[in-house]
């Protein structure tokens, strides 16, 4: 099996792949040996670059770090119903992490806090009295935001300062002005998908200082009226009316996650 | 100057000597030709299953001459009956076989809100969507918690079911999770103690003294109270089943119950959901693509806080990644005991295969805890049970699981341990030799009878981007804390030694086990 780099201008394809065999002419897109170039989805494990794929290429100005001061939420004094008191206060807020300047909702973004990515709706802060501050990262055509959904609980939630590591990715579809492959400076491949002046998301390498992750399966579960969120190899949160009690009664422990980082 | 070259069988794009792309990398990519777009998908969570529950209480008063009177109350709740509902899956489309992950953007809009009944709904204001509405957010992994309010949890998941994308909806209603010292969702507040609460809604009237709503809901009514009906006051009777409403001090026997039991609640939620999904992959099986031929799949931290008195702890169905003839599964293990016992593992199996001990830090008898690292060759299966046998019963334990591929050797480059029994005045550290491009694993634990903190573990001498402390307790009595940490030598090693250490924990029982592999 030979790893090859081939371009097929008539088909608008450039690819790096492992030849499955040597049947047919090397420059014939319809040859069996070029199957990974013609139908990459059928050869997922042996295609390393393809002009029909999209890559995780950070937009200009990213990655960056941004410190957000999440506000304090006062104690929920409760609402009495007969002899019972229910703590039903709810709050929410949005904080801007960055302007991305892409003019449209980005194709993707990743945000980590303390080296760990938080899945949508996962709490980043829980209170002794059952309060929680759940965060989600969302984007519009101009900016990236962190949304917090809050139940202060009886004691309330203290303010929280978090430094986020933020990566917004640019679109990597065809650049009409770019060739399939051109150089030398800057050099680009796949109509602008990979450029020598940019960076790309790939597996963790020596010297990487900010590690991200791609979850390959569910990151949460719900049983007995309570959520369990499981983060990268370290944290699990059981979220419900009474955090820390024996509330979540399932057996979910998360799924595999692939560690990745932005190339230097 | 940028260059595109082939070296050692791999292609590289470099600029001024810096590699910008390499076919040896596990570059993450998505397949736009196989994208699935969904607009306006209706997701309906129905109303809760409900039942009525009534309380009756009586206080009997005596003076020196005997009985002097009493006060009685009747009040009612509509409760949610516990349920674990998985609605029928909604098919979204198909994706190619062999993909590794899904890039998912989602946008939600709740078109039907739960109604707010009159006079009061205990969940009003709380059953709100968790993610922002009408904005695009990332849902990597596919799990989207939608609502979490007492006692309801609702979520959707986008799952890849053998090439078919499905939208899964689940609704979970809890029960019996209000403890005596309930602090969130409910509080007894000024509830009269030592009153006798009876349930008129149950066919089996409980005559005992009920000191918490939790006990009441468990024994009599199922589910959780969600709606306060109102109260009827009366006095002087042992018959609570036919109480006539009195807002003054008068009361009757045999009259109609004036309490309005009409259910005006409706907790149905309906969403309109948009999804943008692209299947993705990591170029190939990580085994074949790492520069050194090695790779590690970081699995998940598991803990068992319900293992009181266990001499065997079983973690079932643990995900261990892709099967491969070279796969080694490594687990870092911490165990703790409330007894005055040493608790090292006596044996460990992974997927039924006996694991080899690579390092064990055991402070010995009287010191309650241990930290250890085990590994086994597990070539087949994507999940497996991890079974830890202990020399003495443990109260809690945790494991952190990694799958390693294409190691040059299963014999560690180095393995080191250090312990302190609480009498030392200095902290502990070890010097761990490692080979650049390999992996280093560090597992630590400490005992703290006051706080539930994390050992202050550091890895001196190298860049330390992957520091992941975790916390363990036995869930009932905070007796110890522990941490398991990982540092891939490949991330920061320059061939120098690693110096894992625990600092700031003098006078406490601490243990540290470290292993390097290549």
XYZ file of C-alpha atoms in Angstrom:
782
model
C 0.000 0.000 0.000
C 1.553 3.253 -1.143
C 0.654 6.681 0.081
C 0.214 8.992 -2.871
C -0.586 12.595 -3.657
C -2.614 12.977 -6.829
C -4.593 15.640 -8.611
C -7.360 15.129 -11.126
C -8.064 18.566 -12.605
C -10.865 17.388 -14.850
C -12.719 16.111 -11.822
C -11.690 18.973 -9.582
C -10.079 16.622 -7.085
C -6.787 16.595 -5.279
C -6.123 14.032 -2.582
C -3.553 12.271 -0.449
C -4.485 8.668 0.130
C -3.260 5.108 0.384
C -3.734 3.205 -2.860
C -5.884 0.138 -2.183
C -4.263 -1.618 -5.165
C -2.344 -0.818 -8.362
C -5.094 -1.621 -10.818
C -5.476 0.846 -13.675
C -3.637 3.965 -14.760
C -2.349 6.205 -12.001
C -3.889 9.289 -13.585
C -7.321 7.774 -14.248
C -9.802 8.909 -11.625
C -11.961 5.908 -12.479
C -9.155 3.431 -11.893
C -9.589 1.142 -8.927
C -6.316 2.365 -7.448
C -7.805 5.877 -7.266
C -11.008 4.836 -5.552
C -10.202 6.858 -2.405
C -9.915 9.991 -4.534
C -13.152 9.391 -6.411
C -15.325 8.197 -3.536
C -13.535 9.124 -0.318
C -16.524 8.280 1.861
C -15.990 4.647 0.910
C -12.346 4.774 1.999
C -12.570 6.891 5.115
C -9.665 5.280 6.895
C -7.140 5.765 4.107
C -7.811 9.313 2.940
C -5.567 11.949 4.507
C -6.449 14.970 2.439
C -9.267 15.496 -0.006
C -10.579 18.524 -1.787
C -14.119 17.433 -0.982
C -13.489 17.345 2.735
C -13.752 20.198 5.182
C -11.012 20.795 7.712
C -10.857 22.551 11.031
C -8.883 25.664 10.154
C -8.964 28.461 12.729
C -10.264 31.789 11.514
C -7.958 34.780 11.595
C -7.244 35.870 15.143
C -7.948 32.477 16.692
C -7.153 30.724 18.995
C -7.425 33.335 21.716
C -7.978 33.466 25.448
C -10.788 35.445 26.997
C -11.553 35.878 30.676
C -15.229 36.195 31.552
C -16.520 37.360 34.907
C -19.706 35.425 35.473
C -21.907 37.419 37.805
C -23.023 36.573 41.303
C -26.564 35.322 41.801
C -28.216 36.107 45.076
C -29.771 33.479 47.280
C -33.169 32.182 46.270
C -35.367 32.936 49.244
C -37.935 30.464 48.050
C -41.642 30.462 47.428
C -43.921 28.894 50.006
C -46.555 26.388 48.976
C -48.396 25.218 52.025
C -45.841 23.774 54.360
C -43.268 23.390 51.601
C -40.905 25.925 50.122
C -39.855 25.604 46.536
C -36.706 27.225 45.185
C -37.686 27.999 41.645
C -35.689 31.101 40.796
C -34.172 31.001 37.365
C -31.754 33.341 35.623
C -29.773 33.503 32.447
C -27.151 35.715 30.868
C -24.960 35.887 27.792
C -21.332 37.013 27.615
C -19.438 37.791 24.455
C -16.302 35.710 24.009
C -15.104 37.177 20.722
C -16.041 38.799 17.447
C -15.183 36.435 14.620
C -15.734 38.687 11.628
C -16.888 35.890 9.342
C -20.198 37.481 8.402
C -22.098 34.252 9.010
C -22.516 31.692 11.739
C -19.175 29.809 11.790
C -19.069 26.196 10.726
C -17.613 25.201 14.049
C -16.088 26.446 17.250
C -14.476 24.926 20.301
C -14.150 26.456 23.738
C -12.241 25.015 26.674
C -12.016 26.113 30.277
C -9.191 24.865 32.456
C -8.180 22.537 29.667
C -11.563 20.886 29.392
C -14.344 21.423 26.908
C -17.796 21.714 28.345
C -20.607 20.074 26.367
C -23.757 22.076 25.769
C -25.726 22.631 28.945
C -23.058 21.279 31.283
C -22.637 23.065 34.611
C -19.383 24.875 35.168
C -20.364 25.754 38.720
C -22.532 24.029 41.261
C -23.595 25.391 44.612
C -23.689 23.735 47.973
C -27.436 24.188 48.039
C -28.076 22.655 44.673
C -27.601 25.718 42.521
C -26.026 25.311 39.133
C -24.599 27.472 36.364
C -24.886 25.579 33.079
C -23.091 26.947 30.041
C -23.565 26.666 26.286
C -21.508 28.237 23.529
C -23.413 29.791 20.670
C -22.675 32.012 17.715
C -24.327 34.498 15.438
C -23.043 36.141 12.300
C -20.685 38.424 14.168
C -19.739 36.980 17.541
C -19.280 33.964 19.741
C -21.034 33.892 23.106
C -21.286 31.862 26.247
C -24.820 31.475 27.568
C -25.428 30.616 31.191
C -28.621 29.051 32.468
C -28.772 29.429 36.226
C -30.645 28.095 39.199
C -29.173 29.982 42.145
C -30.518 27.592 44.749
C -31.084 28.503 48.342
C -27.546 29.795 49.049
C -27.099 31.518 45.667
C -24.056 31.270 43.433
C -20.900 33.338 43.928
C -19.318 35.175 41.009
C -17.011 33.097 38.861
C -14.067 34.171 36.734
C -13.231 31.792 33.904
C -10.543 32.079 31.248
C -11.770 30.419 28.077
C -9.558 29.104 25.292
C -11.517 29.935 22.160
C -11.147 28.613 18.641
C -13.512 29.644 15.846
C -13.042 27.841 12.553
C -13.371 29.427 9.148
C -15.362 27.843 6.324
C -13.165 25.471 4.326
C -15.290 24.935 1.251
C -14.035 25.737 -2.231
C -12.239 29.026 -2.652
C -13.242 29.903 -6.236
C -10.066 31.856 -6.728
C -7.767 29.058 -5.698
C -6.347 26.240 -7.766
C -6.466 22.631 -6.723
C -2.870 22.988 -5.630
C -0.585 25.984 -5.882
C 2.507 27.548 -4.365
C 5.097 28.184 -3.344
C 4.294 31.027 -0.999
C 1.779 30.735 0.336
C 1.215 27.171 -0.675
C -2.333 25.845 -0.606
C -4.038 22.553 -1.268
C -7.590 21.663 -2.245
C -8.834 25.052 -3.416
C -7.784 26.796 -0.255
C -8.677 24.138 2.264
C -5.167 23.825 3.651
C -2.781 26.792 3.481
C 0.832 27.076 4.520
C 0.010 30.327 6.276
C -2.653 28.813 8.499
C -3.042 26.156 11.119
C -5.173 23.052 11.289
C -6.726 20.871 13.959
C -5.002 17.514 14.294
C -3.969 14.980 16.901
C -1.924 16.108 19.869
C 1.767 16.553 19.188
C 4.817 17.240 21.297
C 4.757 20.726 22.743
C 1.048 21.409 22.406
C -0.074 23.607 25.241
C -3.826 23.692 24.672
C -5.571 20.407 24.221
C -9.114 20.167 22.908
C -11.274 17.126 22.434
C -13.821 15.763 20.031
C -16.508 13.711 21.653
C -17.490 10.708 19.630
C -20.644 9.817 21.516
C -23.115 11.153 24.034
C -21.608 13.176 26.853
C -24.637 12.998 29.108
C -27.497 10.895 30.343
C -30.697 11.295 32.348
C -32.241 8.950 34.857
C -34.546 9.526 37.801
C -35.200 13.101 36.753
C -31.541 14.036 36.864
C -28.759 14.612 34.378
C -25.262 13.276 34.500
C -22.660 15.084 32.415
C -19.282 13.450 31.900
C -16.365 15.549 30.754
C -12.975 14.616 29.441
C -11.538 11.912 31.703
C -11.878 13.912 34.817
C -15.167 15.435 35.810
C -18.683 14.213 36.113
C -21.616 16.296 37.221
C -24.905 14.949 38.452
C -27.385 17.729 38.023
C -30.811 17.905 39.484
C -32.823 19.263 42.329
C -30.343 18.150 44.913
C -26.851 17.952 43.555
C -24.562 15.607 45.359
C -27.290 13.447 46.764
C -28.036 10.002 45.441
C -30.139 11.382 42.682
C -28.854 10.187 39.336
C -29.320 6.441 39.516
C -28.067 5.355 36.092
C -24.703 3.937 35.064
C -23.523 6.337 32.377
C -19.806 7.068 32.346
C -19.317 8.813 29.051
C -17.822 7.711 25.778
C -14.470 7.947 24.038
C -13.111 11.343 23.215
C -10.259 12.159 20.867
C -7.736 14.695 21.997
C -6.827 17.247 19.383
C -4.941 20.517 19.163
C -4.389 23.339 16.754
C -1.066 23.023 14.921
C 1.592 25.589 15.667
C 9.143 29.656 1.766
C 6.578 26.898 1.769
C 7.386 23.377 0.638
C 5.373 20.275 -0.088
C 7.540 17.204 0.280
C 7.374 13.490 0.860
C 9.484 12.087 3.630
C 9.440 8.628 5.109
C 6.280 7.722 3.278
C 4.344 10.760 4.459
C 3.586 14.051 2.779
C 4.253 17.307 4.556
C 3.437 20.934 3.959
C 5.991 23.155 5.675
C 6.492 26.878 5.842
C 9.817 28.299 7.030
C 10.630 24.946 8.531
C 7.366 24.644 10.467
C 5.096 21.749 9.600
C 1.671 23.096 8.676
C 0.101 19.854 7.588
C 1.208 16.237 7.434
C -0.418 13.042 6.257
C 1.063 11.519 9.395
C -1.252 13.651 11.471
C -4.696 12.593 12.533
C -6.140 15.652 10.914
C -9.782 16.029 11.800
C -12.039 16.454 8.807
C -15.707 16.432 7.941
C -17.497 15.129 4.877
C -19.745 17.891 3.536
C -21.058 15.678 0.730
C -22.654 13.546 3.419
C -24.054 16.389 5.497
C -27.571 16.172 6.870
C -29.657 19.284 7.364
C -32.891 19.292 9.319
C -35.226 22.248 9.564
C -38.237 22.622 11.791
C -38.214 19.151 13.270
C -40.999 18.941 15.843
C -39.981 17.415 19.152
C -42.872 16.862 21.517
C -42.568 15.994 25.179
C -45.982 15.144 26.510
C -47.549 16.153 29.785
C -46.436 14.291 32.856
C -48.241 11.312 34.294
C -49.908 12.657 37.405
C -51.768 11.639 40.494
C -53.291 13.374 43.483
C -51.888 13.244 46.966
C -53.436 14.662 50.097
C -51.937 15.337 53.492
C -53.781 15.412 56.755
C -52.300 16.443 60.029
C -53.542 16.800 63.574
C -52.107 18.298 66.666
C -53.746 17.180 69.876
C -53.341 19.391 72.877
C -53.517 18.467 76.498
C -53.471 20.524 79.597
C -53.360 19.490 83.205
C -56.996 18.356 83.067
C -56.481 16.236 79.971
C -57.600 16.809 76.407
C -58.045 20.474 75.597
C -58.483 20.553 71.838
C -56.665 20.140 68.570
C -55.786 21.601 65.223
C -56.121 19.764 61.955
C -55.134 20.552 58.427
C -55.762 18.925 55.098
C -53.921 20.008 52.007
C -53.270 18.457 48.674
C -50.755 18.199 45.867
C -50.784 16.996 42.339
C -47.762 14.812 41.953
C -45.776 13.608 38.988
C -45.544 9.860 38.785
C -42.044 8.644 38.109
C -41.263 7.580 34.570
C -38.334 6.855 32.253
C -39.723 7.451 28.795
C -37.887 6.984 25.509
C -40.059 8.229 22.709
C -39.878 6.735 19.246
C -36.693 7.693 17.413
C -36.933 10.174 14.563
C -34.822 9.225 11.537
C -32.780 12.144 10.239
C -30.708 10.628 7.438
C -27.732 8.399 6.804
C -23.964 8.714 7.142
C -21.141 6.601 5.712
C -19.810 3.638 7.613
C -16.591 4.179 9.470
C -17.042 7.786 10.504
C -15.609 8.742 13.869
C -17.724 11.652 15.042
C -20.543 14.015 14.163
C -20.214 17.762 13.944
C -23.600 18.979 15.121
C -24.992 22.467 15.271
C -28.442 22.854 16.742
C -31.003 25.620 17.115
C -34.057 25.201 19.294
C -37.307 27.089 19.615
C -39.833 26.029 22.210
C -43.194 26.555 20.544
C -45.326 25.211 23.380
C -44.426 26.098 26.928
C -45.593 24.268 30.008
C -48.654 26.119 31.287
C -48.604 28.017 34.520
C -51.671 27.024 36.475
C -53.552 29.064 38.994
C -53.032 29.645 41.835
C -49.497 28.372 41.916
C -47.192 26.051 40.089
C -44.177 24.952 41.993
C -42.152 24.624 38.809
C -43.153 27.911 37.246
C -40.074 29.726 36.070
C -37.870 26.724 36.519
C -38.751 24.428 33.616
C -36.943 26.581 31.107
C -34.752 25.556 28.176
C -31.103 25.157 29.154
C -29.452 26.072 25.831
C -30.216 29.470 24.331
C -33.281 29.596 22.125
C -33.184 30.647 18.482
C -29.390 30.653 18.316
C -26.964 28.125 16.838
C -24.969 26.214 19.407
C -22.557 23.304 19.102
C -23.754 19.919 20.296
C -20.619 17.870 19.833
C -21.250 14.303 20.835
C -24.958 14.744 20.151
C -26.369 15.059 23.660
C -28.528 18.136 24.271
C -30.089 18.630 27.710
C -33.216 20.672 27.146
C -34.909 21.039 30.511
C -33.900 20.261 34.053
C -36.308 21.257 36.762
C -37.677 19.531 39.715
C -38.525 16.700 39.108
C -38.249 16.653 35.324
C -35.308 16.127 32.981
C -35.715 16.178 29.237
C -33.075 15.708 26.571
C -32.501 14.846 22.951
C -29.581 13.058 21.374
C -28.407 12.767 17.804
C -27.057 9.253 17.496
C -25.377 7.296 14.728
C -27.165 3.958 14.736
C -25.108 1.859 12.313
C -25.134 4.525 9.652
C -28.612 5.877 10.313
C -28.829 9.221 12.072
C -31.579 9.257 14.651
C -32.994 11.882 16.934
C -33.665 10.332 20.319
C -35.975 11.930 22.895
C -36.078 11.025 26.527
C -38.085 12.258 29.473
C -37.182 11.260 32.999
C -39.296 11.922 36.062
C -37.663 11.187 39.358
C -39.006 10.034 42.644
C -38.010 9.819 46.235
C -35.024 12.072 45.944
C -35.950 14.563 48.615
C -33.873 13.880 51.678
C -34.682 15.028 55.170
C -32.420 18.010 54.816
C -33.746 18.976 51.422
C -32.234 22.233 50.333
C -33.133 22.526 46.697
C -36.540 22.290 45.137
C -38.238 21.668 48.432
C -37.891 22.498 52.026
C -40.129 21.617 54.870
C -39.467 25.070 56.161
C -41.748 25.635 59.124
C -43.403 22.277 58.770
C -44.749 21.189 62.121
C -42.671 18.418 63.508
C -44.136 15.371 65.142
C -47.446 15.816 63.454
C -48.994 12.686 62.073
C -49.282 12.904 58.330
C -51.651 10.587 56.605
C -52.293 10.226 52.930
C -55.877 10.257 51.824
C -54.802 9.496 48.278
C -53.276 6.193 49.071
C -55.168 3.010 49.606
C -52.650 2.185 52.225
C -52.757 4.866 54.838
C -49.520 5.245 56.624
C -49.985 5.866 60.298
C -46.410 6.496 61.225
C -44.814 9.799 61.782
C -43.505 11.089 58.508
C -40.792 13.632 58.875
C -40.103 14.405 55.273
C -41.972 14.811 52.068
C -39.510 12.425 50.572
C -40.746 9.637 52.742
C -44.291 10.570 52.018
C -43.811 10.532 48.290
C -42.026 7.243 48.402
C -44.516 5.457 50.595
C -47.785 6.924 49.551
C -48.020 9.034 46.488
C -45.213 8.136 44.070
C -43.399 10.807 42.173
C -42.924 14.339 43.322
C -45.386 17.055 44.305
C -45.656 19.548 41.491
C -48.727 21.602 42.223
C -50.167 22.886 45.478
C -53.933 22.561 45.584
C -54.781 24.451 48.709
C -55.549 23.804 52.309
C -58.536 22.924 54.427
C -58.361 23.642 58.105
C -60.326 21.785 60.650
C -60.006 20.418 64.109
C -61.321 18.017 66.614
C -61.833 14.984 64.470
C -60.048 11.771 63.715
C -61.821 11.482 60.385
C -59.813 13.302 57.756
C -61.480 11.828 54.712
C -64.512 14.045 54.676
C -63.446 17.409 55.823
C -65.452 20.505 55.108
C -63.624 23.607 54.252
C -63.404 26.134 56.989
C -61.655 29.404 56.781
C -62.696 30.276 60.255
C -62.558 28.163 63.339
C -65.660 26.106 62.657
C -65.441 22.537 61.489
C -67.680 19.661 60.686
C -67.625 15.977 60.260
C -69.288 14.207 57.398
C -69.328 17.194 55.074
C -67.937 17.396 51.547
C -64.284 18.017 50.967
C -64.181 21.478 49.477
C -60.675 21.209 48.163
C -60.505 21.773 44.428
C -58.786 18.781 42.919
C -59.012 20.018 39.342
C -55.677 19.616 37.604
C -54.867 22.796 35.725
C -51.252 21.887 35.065
C -49.876 20.881 31.704
C -46.170 20.272 31.464
C -46.091 19.492 27.776
C -43.155 21.067 25.922
C -42.940 21.207 22.157
C -39.816 22.297 20.304
C -39.016 23.149 16.739
C -35.420 22.097 16.146
C -32.981 22.836 13.338
C -29.868 20.713 12.921
C -26.757 20.959 10.752
C -24.828 17.706 10.889
C -21.593 16.734 9.159
C -20.013 13.339 9.710
C -16.337 13.521 10.505
C -13.285 11.360 10.849
C -9.714 11.356 12.093
C -8.187 10.343 8.759
C -7.792 6.732 9.794
C -7.570 4.397 12.693
C -5.305 6.208 15.162
C -3.228 3.077 15.470
C -1.879 3.494 11.986
C -1.400 7.225 11.831
C 0.486 8.460 14.845
C 4.013 9.577 13.948
C 5.622 7.046 16.192
C 3.119 4.347 15.419
C 1.681 4.797 18.860
C -1.478 6.402 20.031
C -3.607 6.675 23.076
C -7.340 6.858 23.319
C -8.278 8.724 26.434
C -11.255 7.049 27.972
C -13.276 8.101 30.894
C -13.089 8.519 34.602
C -15.314 6.177 36.519
C -16.018 6.191 40.175
C -17.997 4.066 42.518
C -19.233 5.793 45.616
C -21.652 3.078 46.582
C -19.116 0.399 47.268
C -19.342 0.458 51.034
C -17.696 -2.657 52.345
C -16.920 -4.038 48.908
C -14.028 -6.394 48.432
C -14.762 -6.485 44.720
C -15.695 -3.452 42.664
C -17.013 -3.964 39.148
C -17.239 -1.261 36.515
C -19.392 -2.733 33.787
C -19.565 -1.877 30.116
C -16.566 0.441 30.102
C -15.764 1.837 26.677
C -12.230 0.821 25.679
C -12.118 2.081 22.091
C -11.418 0.358 18.818
C -10.395 -3.273 18.926
C -6.874 -3.953 17.730
C -4.362 -6.739 18.121
C -1.914 -4.275 19.686
C -4.317 -2.671 22.121
C -3.307 -2.417 25.750
C -5.860 -1.127 28.234
C -4.359 0.765 31.142
C -6.311 1.673 34.255
C -5.280 3.958 37.088
C -6.981 2.954 40.292
C -7.608 4.680 43.600
C -9.303 2.995 46.510
C -10.250 4.361 49.909
C -11.518 2.872 53.132
C -13.074 4.345 56.231
C -11.597 1.536 58.257
C -8.062 1.377 59.545
C -6.980 -0.815 56.704
C -4.599 -1.039 53.833
C -6.536 -1.228 50.582
C -4.270 -2.126 47.676
C -5.885 -4.111 44.862
C -5.196 -7.811 45.118
C -6.008 -8.421 41.469
C -7.532 -6.627 38.497
C -9.199 -7.916 35.361
C -10.052 -5.944 32.242
C -12.539 -7.528 29.892
C -12.017 -10.761 31.745
C -8.250 -10.657 31.214
C -5.964 -10.505 34.206
C -4.098 -7.213 34.289
C -0.485 -6.717 35.252
C 0.402 -4.360 38.043
C 2.756 -1.672 36.772
C 2.942 0.444 39.917
C 1.407 0.433 43.380
C 1.648 3.196 45.964
C 0.356 1.838 49.241
C 1.008 3.718 52.482
C 0.256 0.491 54.304
C -1.943 -0.428 57.239
C -3.802 2.336 59.068
C -3.709 4.565 56.036
C -6.963 4.003 54.222
C -5.989 4.405 50.573
C -3.904 3.284 47.633
C -3.008 4.464 44.122
C -2.037 1.976 41.461
C -1.672 1.413 37.715
C -2.555 -1.820 35.913
C -2.495 -2.828 32.252
C -3.687 -5.755 30.144
C -3.642 -6.740 26.475
C -7.272 -6.644 25.325
C -7.288 -7.171 21.569
C -11.021 -7.606 20.998
C -14.230 -5.844 21.958
C -15.129 -2.202 22.318
C -16.382 -2.451 25.877
C -15.409 -4.547 28.830
C -15.841 -4.876 32.561
C -13.108 -3.709 34.884
C -13.085 -5.731 38.065
C -10.948 -4.707 41.009
C -10.484 -7.098 43.913
C -9.330 -5.468 47.131
C -7.289 -6.866 49.976
C -9.664 -5.227 52.425
C -13.115 -3.678 51.992
C -13.237 -0.250 50.388
C -15.798 2.485 50.771
C -15.150 4.131 47.431
C -12.958 3.736 44.422
C -12.239 5.222 41.044
C -10.585 4.186 37.831
C -9.360 6.111 34.826
C -9.136 4.106 31.629
C -6.869 4.465 28.597
C -6.434 2.362 25.497
C -2.933 2.348 24.053
C -1.992 1.152 20.607
C 1.296 0.008 19.081
C 3.460 0.327 22.126
C 7.046 -0.663 21.480
C 7.023 -2.562 24.724
C 4.556 -3.348 27.468
C 7.415 -3.193 29.924
C 7.469 0.301 31.396
C 10.362 2.581 30.596
C 10.185 3.454 34.266
C 7.822 3.111 37.195
C 8.015 4.972 40.465
C 5.968 5.282 43.630
C 6.005 7.396 46.746
C 3.831 7.562 49.847
C 3.450 9.454 53.095
C 1.514 8.247 56.104
C 0.571 11.607 57.562
C 3.502 11.983 59.914
C 5.959 13.482 57.458
C 6.733 17.146 57.291
C 7.566 17.186 53.603
C 5.729 16.338 50.464
C 6.506 13.587 48.000
C 7.753 13.416 44.458
C 9.363 10.919 42.119
C 11.728 11.198 39.180
C 10.286 9.356 36.228
C 12.458 8.558 33.233
C 10.616 8.625 29.957
C 11.203 8.388 26.259
C 10.172 11.257 24.058
C 7.075 10.327 22.124
C 5.908 7.918 24.764
C 3.355 8.265 27.501
C 3.525 8.968 31.198
C 0.739 8.166 33.629
C 0.547 9.563 37.120
C -2.009 8.537 39.700
C -2.283 10.121 43.108
C -4.524 10.115 46.134
C -4.725 11.743 49.503
C -6.766 11.476 52.642
C -8.496 14.471 54.038
C -11.082 14.170 56.721
C -12.128 17.779 56.499
C -12.345 18.885 52.919
C -13.215 17.100 49.759
C -10.371 18.593 47.800
C -7.976 17.342 45.224
C -4.335 16.434 45.753
C -2.184 19.292 44.600
C -0.380 17.286 41.975
C 2.177 18.804 39.633
C 4.438 17.471 36.974
C 7.603 19.485 37.183
C 10.100 19.663 34.421
C 7.808 19.562 31.428
C 5.081 21.491 29.796
C 1.947 20.365 31.495
C -1.118 20.941 29.374
C -3.092 17.888 30.318
C -3.531 18.181 34.020
C -6.857 16.709 34.979
C -7.612 16.414 38.666
C -10.710 14.616 39.779
C -12.447 14.146 43.057
C -13.780 11.113 44.830
C -15.727 10.730 48.018
C -17.791 7.944 49.433
C -20.971 9.919 48.965
C -22.165 9.838 52.530
C -19.255 10.672 54.757
C -16.517 12.764 53.286
C -13.550 10.738 54.329
C -11.027 11.088 51.614
C -10.171 12.702 48.378
C -8.226 11.459 45.461
C -7.026 12.492 42.065
C -5.911 10.750 38.967
C -3.824 12.695 36.523
C -2.440 12.053 33.127
C 0.320 13.653 31.173
C 1.176 12.365 27.744
C 4.928 12.531 27.421
C 4.324 13.040 23.755
C 2.752 16.373 24.566
C 5.647 17.944 26.360
C 8.607 15.661 26.695
C 11.956 16.698 25.362
C 13.583 13.572 26.660
C 14.008 14.985 30.121
C 12.736 13.320 33.225
C 9.304 14.014 34.562
C 9.003 14.959 38.208
C 5.481 14.247 39.383
C 4.899 15.620 42.857
C 2.216 16.207 45.445
C 2.697 19.487 47.235
C 0.912 21.348 49.998
C -0.368 18.194 51.624
C 2.067 17.760 54.478
C 0.714 15.823 57.381
C -1.776 13.928 55.273
C -1.777 10.444 53.915
C -0.755 10.652 50.292
C 0.207 8.198 47.598
C 1.626 8.631 44.127
C 2.200 6.031 41.430
C 3.783 6.825 38.066
C 4.592 4.825 34.950
C 6.147 5.729 31.611
C 5.668 3.652 28.480
C 6.935 3.795 24.934
